[in-house]
Amino acid sequence: SRMLPTLARALASCVPATVSARRRGAKVARALSGTRAEAMNRADKIDPASPRLHVWVCDIQEKFSSAVAGFDHVAHNTSTMLRAIDAMQSGWGTRVIMTEQVPEKLGPTVASVRDAARAVAGERRHRVSKTAFSMYDVGKAFVGRNSLDGSPVRHVVVGLEAHVCVMQTVLDLLANEPNGVVYVCVDAVSSIRLEDRAVALRRMERAGAILTCTESVVFEMMGDANHPQFRAVSKIVREGATNKPTDCAPLPSI
């Protein structure tokens, strides 16, 4: 019992230091959080003044067409975006990395996406087969060519399936491309089950990816209605909106 007052005094002397340490820790955490948020805000928009863009087209293959929810919308929106990017090519060094998962079993990329990718990228289009779920290992060599000077590189990811190959690609890009900003087009990714797609979108956003849509990518790249190709690009976007697939339901936003 004689020890209790001594113990009480010792504990009391520790409390201010503990509270002070917690307050200092919280202050540092807020500062770091603010710094990260500020950096994300600066990086969020695709800046026309920094035209460095990689489009990752993940496994939009023929054998998935009858199984994946909204497959036709994924293919249509991807090809429309690529055609619009092709129309505004002045100044943009867009690189398209297009993969096919075990193509001998799942078939090639659907023709509309394949042709649009060929048009937009020319020699900057890289079509590769893979067995790994993530695109990153087969695509990182092409990314390295455009990120050597340390300036931000924009990575736009579309394709299938959202909760497997797309998500693993996004997580690998976030982990391994420190100068990269990763965008996931919600109108151009899907899965067989929509609940899997929904969970994947939430997880990718939580990991640091920016959710967007294909039309936003196009108009952020263009930046201004005074762009010399504004009319041509707008026509492609309008045609894409008018000719949406009608034989399957549109994809939910998130």
PDB file of C-alpha atoms in Angstrom:
ATOM      1  CA  SER A   1       0.000   0.000   0.000  1.00  0.00           C
ATOM      2  CA  ARG A   2       2.965   2.321   0.732  1.00  0.00           C
ATOM      3  CA  MET A   3       4.047   1.856  -2.877  1.00  0.00           C
ATOM      4  CA  LEU A   4       0.777   3.153  -4.360  1.00  0.00           C
ATOM      5  CA  PRO A   5       1.469   6.913  -3.977  1.00  0.00           C
ATOM      6  CA  THR A   6       4.928   6.468  -5.515  1.00  0.00           C
ATOM      7  CA  LEU A   7       3.476   4.485  -8.445  1.00  0.00           C
ATOM      8  CA  ALA A   8       0.741   7.061  -8.918  1.00  0.00           C
ATOM      9  CA  ARG A   9       3.295   9.898  -9.058  1.00  0.00           C
ATOM     10  CA  ALA A  10       5.394   7.956 -11.596  1.00  0.00           C
ATOM     11  CA  LEU A  11       2.415   7.320 -13.824  1.00  0.00           C
ATOM     12  CA  ALA A  12       1.313  10.946 -13.559  1.00  0.00           C
ATOM     13  CA  SER A  13       4.743  12.139 -14.634  1.00  0.00           C
ATOM     14  CA  CYS A  14       4.514   9.962 -17.758  1.00  0.00           C
ATOM     15  CA  VAL A  15       1.107  11.225 -18.889  1.00  0.00           C
ATOM     16  CA  PRO A  16       2.155  14.706 -20.099  1.00  0.00           C
ATOM     17  CA  ALA A  17       5.060  13.232 -22.064  1.00  0.00           C
ATOM     18  CA  THR A  18       2.793  10.570 -23.581  1.00  0.00           C
ATOM     19  CA  VAL A  19       0.119  13.103 -24.501  1.00  0.00           C
ATOM     20  CA  SER A  20       2.749  15.458 -25.866  1.00  0.00           C
ATOM     21  CA  ALA A  21       4.256  12.656 -27.980  1.00  0.00           C
ATOM     22  CA  ARG A  22       0.839  11.725 -29.302  1.00  0.00           C
ATOM     23  CA  ARG A  23       0.108  15.331 -30.200  1.00  0.00           C
ATOM     24  CA  ARG A  24       3.463  15.660 -31.977  1.00  0.00           C
ATOM     25  CA  GLY A  25       2.822  12.399 -33.823  1.00  0.00           C
ATOM     26  CA  ALA A  26      -0.632  13.536 -34.872  1.00  0.00           C
ATOM     27  CA  LYS A  27       0.776  16.849 -36.078  1.00  0.00           C
ATOM     28  CA  VAL A  28       3.422  15.091 -38.174  1.00  0.00           C
ATOM     29  CA  ALA A  29       0.830  12.680 -39.576  1.00  0.00           C
ATOM     30  CA  ARG A  30      -1.433  15.568 -40.579  1.00  0.00           C
ATOM     31  CA  ALA A  31       1.481  17.324 -42.253  1.00  0.00           C
ATOM     32  CA  LEU A  32       2.444  14.185 -44.187  1.00  0.00           C
ATOM     33  CA  SER A  33      -1.165  13.546 -45.118  1.00  0.00           C
ATOM     34  CA  GLY A  34      -1.499  17.110 -46.350  1.00  0.00           C
ATOM     35  CA  THR A  35       1.655  16.750 -48.422  1.00  0.00           C
ATOM     36  CA  ARG A  36       0.393  13.542 -50.017  1.00  0.00           C
ATOM     37  CA  ALA A  37      -3.019  15.056 -50.690  1.00  0.00           C
ATOM     38  CA  GLU A  38      -1.424  18.134 -52.238  1.00  0.00           C
ATOM     39  CA  ALA A  39       0.755  15.947 -54.456  1.00  0.00           C
ATOM     40  CA  MET A  40      -2.246  13.893 -55.547  1.00  0.00           C
ATOM     41  CA  ASN A  41      -4.213  17.041 -56.340  1.00  0.00           C
ATOM     42  CA  ARG A  42      -1.374  18.346 -58.502  1.00  0.00           C
ATOM     43  CA  ALA A  43      -1.059  15.015 -60.282  1.00  0.00           C
ATOM     44  CA  ASP A  44      -4.762  14.262 -60.696  1.00  0.00           C
ATOM     45  CA  LYS A  45      -5.363  16.045 -63.978  1.00  0.00           C
ATOM     46  CA  ILE A  46      -3.845  14.828 -67.229  1.00  0.00           C
ATOM     47  CA  ASP A  47      -1.848  17.899 -68.183  1.00  0.00           C
ATOM     48  CA  PRO A  48      -1.715  18.713 -71.914  1.00  0.00           C
ATOM     49  CA  ALA A  49       1.582  20.505 -71.253  1.00  0.00           C
ATOM     50  CA  SER A  50       3.173  17.198 -70.204  1.00  0.00           C
ATOM     51  CA  PRO A  51       2.143  14.802 -72.965  1.00  0.00           C
ATOM     52  CA  ARG A  52       3.396  11.487 -71.651  1.00  0.00           C
ATOM     53  CA  LEU A  53       0.751   8.785 -71.649  1.00  0.00           C
ATOM     54  CA  HIS A  54       0.719   5.002 -71.537  1.00  0.00           C
ATOM     55  CA  VAL A  55      -2.519   3.157 -72.258  1.00  0.00           C
ATOM     56  CA  TRP A  56      -2.616  -0.372 -70.842  1.00  0.00           C
ATOM     57  CA  VAL A  57      -5.183  -2.461 -72.738  1.00  0.00           C
ATOM     58  CA  CYS A  58      -5.668  -5.632 -70.745  1.00  0.00           C
ATOM     59  CA  ASP A  59      -6.944  -8.825 -72.361  1.00  0.00           C
ATOM     60  CA  ILE A  60     -10.010  -7.593 -74.279  1.00  0.00           C
ATOM     61  CA  GLN A  61     -10.167 -10.930 -76.063  1.00  0.00           C
ATOM     62  CA  GLU A  62     -12.798 -12.690 -78.125  1.00  0.00           C
ATOM     63  CA  LYS A  63     -13.407 -15.627 -75.770  1.00  0.00           C
ATOM     64  CA  PHE A  64     -14.465 -13.243 -72.982  1.00  0.00           C
ATOM     65  CA  SER A  65     -17.210 -11.652 -75.065  1.00  0.00           C
ATOM     66  CA  SER A  66     -19.993 -13.998 -73.986  1.00  0.00           C
ATOM     67  CA  ALA A  67     -18.973 -14.214 -70.333  1.00  0.00           C
ATOM     68  CA  VAL A  68     -17.937 -10.758 -69.112  1.00  0.00           C
ATOM     69  CA  ALA A  69     -20.633  -8.313 -68.015  1.00  0.00           C
ATOM     70  CA  GLY A  70     -20.806  -5.369 -70.411  1.00  0.00           C
ATOM     71  CA  PHE A  71     -18.012  -6.727 -72.616  1.00  0.00           C
ATOM     72  CA  ASP A  72     -19.275  -4.842 -75.677  1.00  0.00           C
ATOM     73  CA  HIS A  73     -19.199  -1.568 -73.723  1.00  0.00           C
ATOM     74  CA  VAL A  74     -15.619  -2.205 -72.595  1.00  0.00           C
ATOM     75  CA  ALA A  75     -14.503  -2.833 -76.188  1.00  0.00           C
ATOM     76  CA  HIS A  76     -16.542   0.053 -77.610  1.00  0.00           C
ATOM     77  CA  ASN A  77     -15.406   2.642 -75.080  1.00  0.00           C
ATOM     78  CA  THR A  78     -11.777   1.548 -75.357  1.00  0.00           C
ATOM     79  CA  SER A  79     -11.748   1.755 -79.150  1.00  0.00           C
ATOM     80  CA  THR A  80     -13.545   5.137 -79.096  1.00  0.00           C
ATOM     81  CA  MET A  81     -10.950   6.539 -76.674  1.00  0.00           C
ATOM     82  CA  LEU A  82      -8.065   5.242 -78.791  1.00  0.00           C
ATOM     83  CA  ARG A  83      -9.555   6.655 -81.987  1.00  0.00           C
ATOM     84  CA  ALA A  84     -10.009  10.050 -80.319  1.00  0.00           C
ATOM     85  CA  ILE A  85      -6.419  10.012 -79.055  1.00  0.00           C
ATOM     86  CA  ASP A  86      -5.278   9.165 -82.570  1.00  0.00           C
ATOM     87  CA  ALA A  87      -7.122  12.215 -83.920  1.00  0.00           C
ATOM     88  CA  MET A  88      -5.259  14.615 -81.592  1.00  0.00           C
ATOM     89  CA  GLN A  89      -1.789  13.128 -81.853  1.00  0.00           C
ATOM     90  CA  SER A  90       0.046  16.447 -82.190  1.00  0.00           C
ATOM     91  CA  GLY A  91       2.563  16.554 -79.350  1.00  0.00           C
ATOM     92  CA  TRP A  92       1.419  13.378 -77.634  1.00  0.00           C
ATOM     93  CA  GLY A  93       3.802  10.418 -77.501  1.00  0.00           C
ATOM     94  CA  THR A  94       1.127   7.935 -76.519  1.00  0.00           C
ATOM     95  CA  ARG A  95       2.324   4.380 -76.046  1.00  0.00           C
ATOM     96  CA  VAL A  96      -0.179   1.510 -76.087  1.00  0.00           C
ATOM     97  CA  ILE A  97       0.684  -1.708 -74.261  1.00  0.00           C
ATOM     98  CA  MET A  98      -1.849  -4.364 -75.247  1.00  0.00           C
ATOM     99  CA  THR A  99      -1.776  -7.852 -73.743  1.00  0.00           C
ATOM    100  CA  GLU A 100      -3.527 -11.116 -74.496  1.00  0.00           C
ATOM    101  CA  GLN A 101      -3.881 -13.766 -71.820  1.00  0.00           C
ATOM    102  CA  VAL A 102      -2.950 -17.196 -73.240  1.00  0.00           C
ATOM    103  CA  PRO A 103      -4.204 -16.174 -76.731  1.00  0.00           C
ATOM    104  CA  GLU A 104      -3.967 -19.703 -78.107  1.00  0.00           C
ATOM    105  CA  LYS A 105      -6.871 -20.564 -75.774  1.00  0.00           C
ATOM    106  CA  LEU A 106      -8.690 -17.254 -75.296  1.00  0.00           C
ATOM    107  CA  GLY A 107      -8.263 -15.823 -78.768  1.00  0.00           C
ATOM    108  CA  PRO A 108      -6.879 -12.473 -79.941  1.00  0.00           C
ATOM    109  CA  THR A 109      -7.901  -8.980 -78.907  1.00  0.00           C
ATOM    110  CA  VAL A 110     -11.191  -8.060 -80.575  1.00  0.00           C
ATOM    111  CA  ALA A 111     -10.722  -6.403 -83.958  1.00  0.00           C
ATOM    112  CA  SER A 112     -12.171  -2.982 -83.066  1.00  0.00           C
ATOM    113  CA  VAL A 113      -9.722  -2.487 -80.192  1.00  0.00           C
ATOM    114  CA  ARG A 114      -6.795  -4.010 -82.064  1.00  0.00           C
ATOM    115  CA  ASP A 115      -7.289  -1.738 -85.071  1.00  0.00           C
ATOM    116  CA  ALA A 116      -7.777   1.392 -82.955  1.00  0.00           C
ATOM    117  CA  ALA A 117      -4.605   0.630 -80.993  1.00  0.00           C
ATOM    118  CA  ARG A 118      -2.633   0.118 -84.193  1.00  0.00           C
ATOM    119  CA  ALA A 119      -3.804   3.472 -85.542  1.00  0.00           C
ATOM    120  CA  VAL A 120      -3.043   5.488 -82.431  1.00  0.00           C
ATOM    121  CA  ALA A 121       0.366   4.131 -81.600  1.00  0.00           C
ATOM    122  CA  GLY A 122       2.024   2.803 -84.748  1.00  0.00           C
ATOM    123  CA  GLU A 123       5.504   1.788 -83.634  1.00  0.00           C
ATOM    124  CA  ARG A 124       4.572   2.717 -80.076  1.00  0.00           C
ATOM    125  CA  ARG A 125       2.012  -0.087 -79.942  1.00  0.00           C
ATOM    126  CA  HIS A 126       3.230  -3.192 -78.141  1.00  0.00           C
ATOM    127  CA  ARG A 127       1.054  -6.293 -78.407  1.00  0.00           C
ATOM    128  CA  VAL A 128       2.294  -9.138 -76.228  1.00  0.00           C
ATOM    129  CA  SER A 129       0.960 -12.425 -74.917  1.00  0.00           C
ATOM    130  CA  LYS A 130       1.220 -13.399 -71.269  1.00  0.00           C
ATOM    131  CA  THR A 131       0.425 -16.070 -68.727  1.00  0.00           C
ATOM    132  CA  ALA A 132       0.913 -13.899 -65.630  1.00  0.00           C
ATOM    133  CA  PHE A 133      -2.205 -12.056 -64.558  1.00  0.00           C
ATOM    134  CA  SER A 134      -0.517  -8.655 -64.219  1.00  0.00           C
ATOM    135  CA  MET A 135       0.529  -6.837 -67.380  1.00  0.00           C
ATOM    136  CA  TYR A 136       3.394  -5.135 -65.622  1.00  0.00           C
ATOM    137  CA  ASP A 137       6.219  -7.633 -66.123  1.00  0.00           C
ATOM    138  CA  VAL A 138       5.681  -7.864 -69.884  1.00  0.00           C
ATOM    139  CA  GLY A 139       5.051  -4.127 -70.246  1.00  0.00           C
ATOM    140  CA  LYS A 140       7.600  -2.490 -67.950  1.00  0.00           C
ATOM    141  CA  ALA A 141      10.352  -2.440 -70.576  1.00  0.00           C
ATOM    142  CA  PHE A 142       8.216  -0.219 -72.788  1.00  0.00           C
ATOM    143  CA  VAL A 143       7.355   2.091 -69.881  1.00  0.00           C
ATOM    144  CA  GLY A 144      11.023   2.569 -69.048  1.00  0.00           C
ATOM    145  CA  ARG A 145      11.689   4.253 -72.373  1.00  0.00           C
ATOM    146  CA  ASN A 146       9.484   7.208 -71.496  1.00  0.00           C
ATOM    147  CA  SER A 147      10.147   7.690 -67.774  1.00  0.00           C
ATOM    148  CA  LEU A 148      13.916   8.073 -67.569  1.00  0.00           C
ATOM    149  CA  ASP A 149      13.954  11.822 -66.855  1.00  0.00           C
ATOM    150  CA  GLY A 150      11.764  11.550 -63.763  1.00  0.00           C
ATOM    151  CA  SER A 151       8.825  13.566 -65.095  1.00  0.00           C
ATOM    152  CA  PRO A 152       5.308  12.287 -64.387  1.00  0.00           C
ATOM    153  CA  VAL A 153       3.960   9.567 -66.650  1.00  0.00           C
ATOM    154  CA  ARG A 154       0.223   8.953 -66.901  1.00  0.00           C
ATOM    155  CA  HIS A 155      -0.937   5.343 -67.011  1.00  0.00           C
ATOM    156  CA  VAL A 156      -4.494   4.745 -68.231  1.00  0.00           C
ATOM    157  CA  VAL A 157      -5.709   1.194 -67.620  1.00  0.00           C
ATOM    158  CA  VAL A 158      -8.656  -0.511 -69.344  1.00  0.00           C
ATOM    159  CA  GLY A 159      -9.700  -4.112 -69.891  1.00  0.00           C
ATOM    160  CA  LEU A 160     -10.539  -7.403 -68.235  1.00  0.00           C
ATOM    161  CA  GLU A 161     -11.074  -8.741 -65.678  1.00  0.00           C
ATOM    162  CA  ALA A 162     -11.270  -5.865 -63.248  1.00  0.00           C
ATOM    163  CA  HIS A 163     -10.623  -7.925 -60.116  1.00  0.00           C
ATOM    164  CA  VAL A 164      -7.801 -10.055 -61.539  1.00  0.00           C
ATOM    165  CA  CYS A 165      -5.551  -8.871 -64.368  1.00  0.00           C
ATOM    166  CA  VAL A 166      -6.570  -5.202 -64.294  1.00  0.00           C
ATOM    167  CA  MET A 167      -6.265  -4.874 -60.521  1.00  0.00           C
ATOM    168  CA  GLN A 168      -2.914  -6.670 -60.343  1.00  0.00           C
ATOM    169  CA  THR A 169      -1.582  -4.452 -63.140  1.00  0.00           C
ATOM    170  CA  VAL A 170      -2.731  -1.323 -61.310  1.00  0.00           C
ATOM    171  CA  LEU A 171      -1.230  -2.445 -57.997  1.00  0.00           C
ATOM    172  CA  ASP A 172       2.078  -3.234 -59.712  1.00  0.00           C
ATOM    173  CA  LEU A 173       2.141   0.153 -61.445  1.00  0.00           C
ATOM    174  CA  LEU A 174       1.472   1.920 -58.156  1.00  0.00           C
ATOM    175  CA  ALA A 175       4.207  -0.065 -56.406  1.00  0.00           C
ATOM    176  CA  ASN A 176       6.878   0.109 -59.106  1.00  0.00           C
ATOM    177  CA  GLU A 177       6.410   3.379 -61.017  1.00  0.00           C
ATOM    178  CA  PRO A 178       7.170   6.175 -58.513  1.00  0.00           C
ATOM    179  CA  ASN A 179       6.801   8.867 -61.180  1.00  0.00           C
ATOM    180  CA  GLY A 180       3.547   7.416 -62.469  1.00  0.00           C
ATOM    181  CA  VAL A 181      -0.059   8.433 -61.942  1.00  0.00           C
ATOM    182  CA  VAL A 182      -2.514   5.601 -62.555  1.00  0.00           C
ATOM    183  CA  TYR A 183      -6.032   6.097 -63.943  1.00  0.00           C
ATOM    184  CA  VAL A 184      -8.660   3.367 -64.234  1.00  0.00           C
ATOM    185  CA  CYS A 185     -11.500   3.988 -66.698  1.00  0.00           C
ATOM    186  CA  VAL A 186     -14.626   2.665 -64.993  1.00  0.00           C
ATOM    187  CA  ASP A 187     -16.524   2.558 -68.294  1.00  0.00           C
ATOM    188  CA  ALA A 188     -13.879   0.296 -69.847  1.00  0.00           C
ATOM    189  CA  VAL A 189     -13.182  -2.329 -67.172  1.00  0.00           C
ATOM    190  CA  SER A 190     -15.375  -5.220 -66.152  1.00  0.00           C
ATOM    191  CA  SER A 191     -15.564  -8.761 -64.791  1.00  0.00           C
ATOM    192  CA  ILE A 192     -17.816 -11.767 -65.226  1.00  0.00           C
ATOM    193  CA  ARG A 193     -19.541 -10.823 -61.965  1.00  0.00           C
ATOM    194  CA  LEU A 194     -20.315  -7.164 -61.347  1.00  0.00           C
ATOM    195  CA  GLU A 195     -19.782  -7.549 -57.606  1.00  0.00           C
ATOM    196  CA  ASP A 196     -16.159  -8.511 -58.313  1.00  0.00           C
ATOM    197  CA  ARG A 197     -15.797  -5.407 -60.479  1.00  0.00           C
ATOM    198  CA  ALA A 198     -17.241  -3.195 -57.727  1.00  0.00           C
ATOM    199  CA  VAL A 199     -14.864  -4.532 -55.072  1.00  0.00           C
ATOM    200  CA  ALA A 200     -11.890  -4.199 -57.423  1.00  0.00           C
ATOM    201  CA  LEU A 201     -12.682  -0.556 -58.229  1.00  0.00           C
ATOM    202  CA  ARG A 202     -12.893   0.256 -54.530  1.00  0.00           C
ATOM    203  CA  ARG A 203      -9.622  -1.521 -53.768  1.00  0.00           C
ATOM    204  CA  MET A 204      -7.755   0.130 -56.664  1.00  0.00           C
ATOM    205  CA  GLU A 205      -8.953   3.578 -55.620  1.00  0.00           C
ATOM    206  CA  ARG A 206      -7.988   2.904 -52.012  1.00  0.00           C
ATOM    207  CA  ALA A 207      -4.517   1.847 -53.187  1.00  0.00           C
ATOM    208  CA  GLY A 208      -4.033   5.185 -54.950  1.00  0.00           C
ATOM    209  CA  ALA A 209      -5.451   4.832 -58.455  1.00  0.00           C
ATOM    210  CA  ILE A 210      -7.682   7.586 -59.852  1.00  0.00           C
ATOM    211  CA  LEU A 211     -11.064   6.455 -61.144  1.00  0.00           C
ATOM    212  CA  THR A 212     -12.134   8.216 -64.315  1.00  0.00           C
ATOM    213  CA  CYS A 213     -13.831   7.521 -67.640  1.00  0.00           C
ATOM    214  CA  THR A 214     -12.624   7.320 -71.224  1.00  0.00           C
ATOM    215  CA  GLU A 215     -14.192  10.609 -72.295  1.00  0.00           C
ATOM    216  CA  SER A 216     -12.543  12.440 -69.396  1.00  0.00           C
ATOM    217  CA  VAL A 217      -9.160  11.108 -70.502  1.00  0.00           C
ATOM    218  CA  VAL A 218      -9.731  12.398 -74.034  1.00  0.00           C
ATOM    219  CA  PHE A 219     -10.785  15.912 -73.058  1.00  0.00           C
ATOM    220  CA  GLU A 220      -8.100  16.283 -70.389  1.00  0.00           C
ATOM    221  CA  MET A 221      -5.521  15.384 -73.010  1.00  0.00           C
ATOM    222  CA  MET A 222      -6.972  17.964 -75.385  1.00  0.00           C
ATOM    223  CA  GLY A 223      -7.239  20.638 -72.710  1.00  0.00           C
ATOM    224  CA  ASP A 224      -8.793  23.435 -74.769  1.00  0.00           C
ATOM    225  CA  ALA A 225     -11.542  23.944 -77.346  1.00  0.00           C
ATOM    226  CA  ASN A 226      -8.951  25.839 -79.379  1.00  0.00           C
ATOM    227  CA  HIS A 227      -7.055  22.596 -79.960  1.00  0.00           C
ATOM    228  CA  PRO A 228      -6.612  22.245 -83.738  1.00  0.00           C
ATOM    229  CA  GLN A 229      -8.252  18.807 -83.696  1.00  0.00           C
ATOM    230  CA  PHE A 230     -11.158  19.737 -81.407  1.00  0.00           C
ATOM    231  CA  ARG A 231     -13.836  19.221 -84.054  1.00  0.00           C
ATOM    232  CA  ALA A 232     -12.436  15.883 -85.211  1.00  0.00           C
ATOM    233  CA  VAL A 233     -12.112  14.589 -81.660  1.00  0.00           C
ATOM    234  CA  SER A 234     -15.574  15.823 -80.668  1.00  0.00           C
ATOM    235  CA  LYS A 235     -17.068  14.069 -83.685  1.00  0.00           C
ATOM    236  CA  ILE A 236     -15.507  10.763 -82.674  1.00  0.00           C
ATOM    237  CA  VAL A 237     -16.736  11.163 -79.087  1.00  0.00           C
ATOM    238  CA  ARG A 238     -20.271  12.005 -80.259  1.00  0.00           C
ATOM    239  CA  GLU A 239     -20.316   9.035 -82.606  1.00  0.00           C
ATOM    240  CA  GLY A 240     -19.140   6.816 -79.782  1.00  0.00           C
ATOM    241  CA  ALA A 241     -21.927   8.072 -77.518  1.00  0.00           C
ATOM    242  CA  THR A 242     -24.533   7.634 -80.255  1.00  0.00           C
ATOM    243  CA  ASN A 243     -23.452   4.149 -81.268  1.00  0.00           C
ATOM    244  CA  LYS A 244     -23.246   2.554 -77.847  1.00  0.00           C
ATOM    245  CA  PRO A 245     -23.949  -1.198 -77.815  1.00  0.00           C
ATOM    246  CA  THR A 246     -27.634  -1.926 -77.326  1.00  0.00           C
ATOM    247  CA  ASP A 247     -27.616  -5.687 -76.798  1.00  0.00           C
ATOM    248  CA  CYS A 248     -26.217  -5.532 -73.251  1.00  0.00           C
ATOM    249  CA  ALA A 249     -26.827  -3.291 -70.259  1.00  0.00           C
ATOM    250  CA  PRO A 250     -24.436  -0.381 -69.656  1.00  0.00           C
ATOM    251  CA  LEU A 251     -21.847  -0.847 -66.955  1.00  0.00           C
ATOM    252  CA  PRO A 252     -22.674   0.681 -63.569  1.00  0.00           C
ATOM    253  CA  SER A 253     -20.534   3.719 -62.732  1.00  0.00           C
ATOM    254  CA  ILE A 254     -18.915   2.248 -59.618  1.00  0.00           C
TER     255      ILE A 254
END
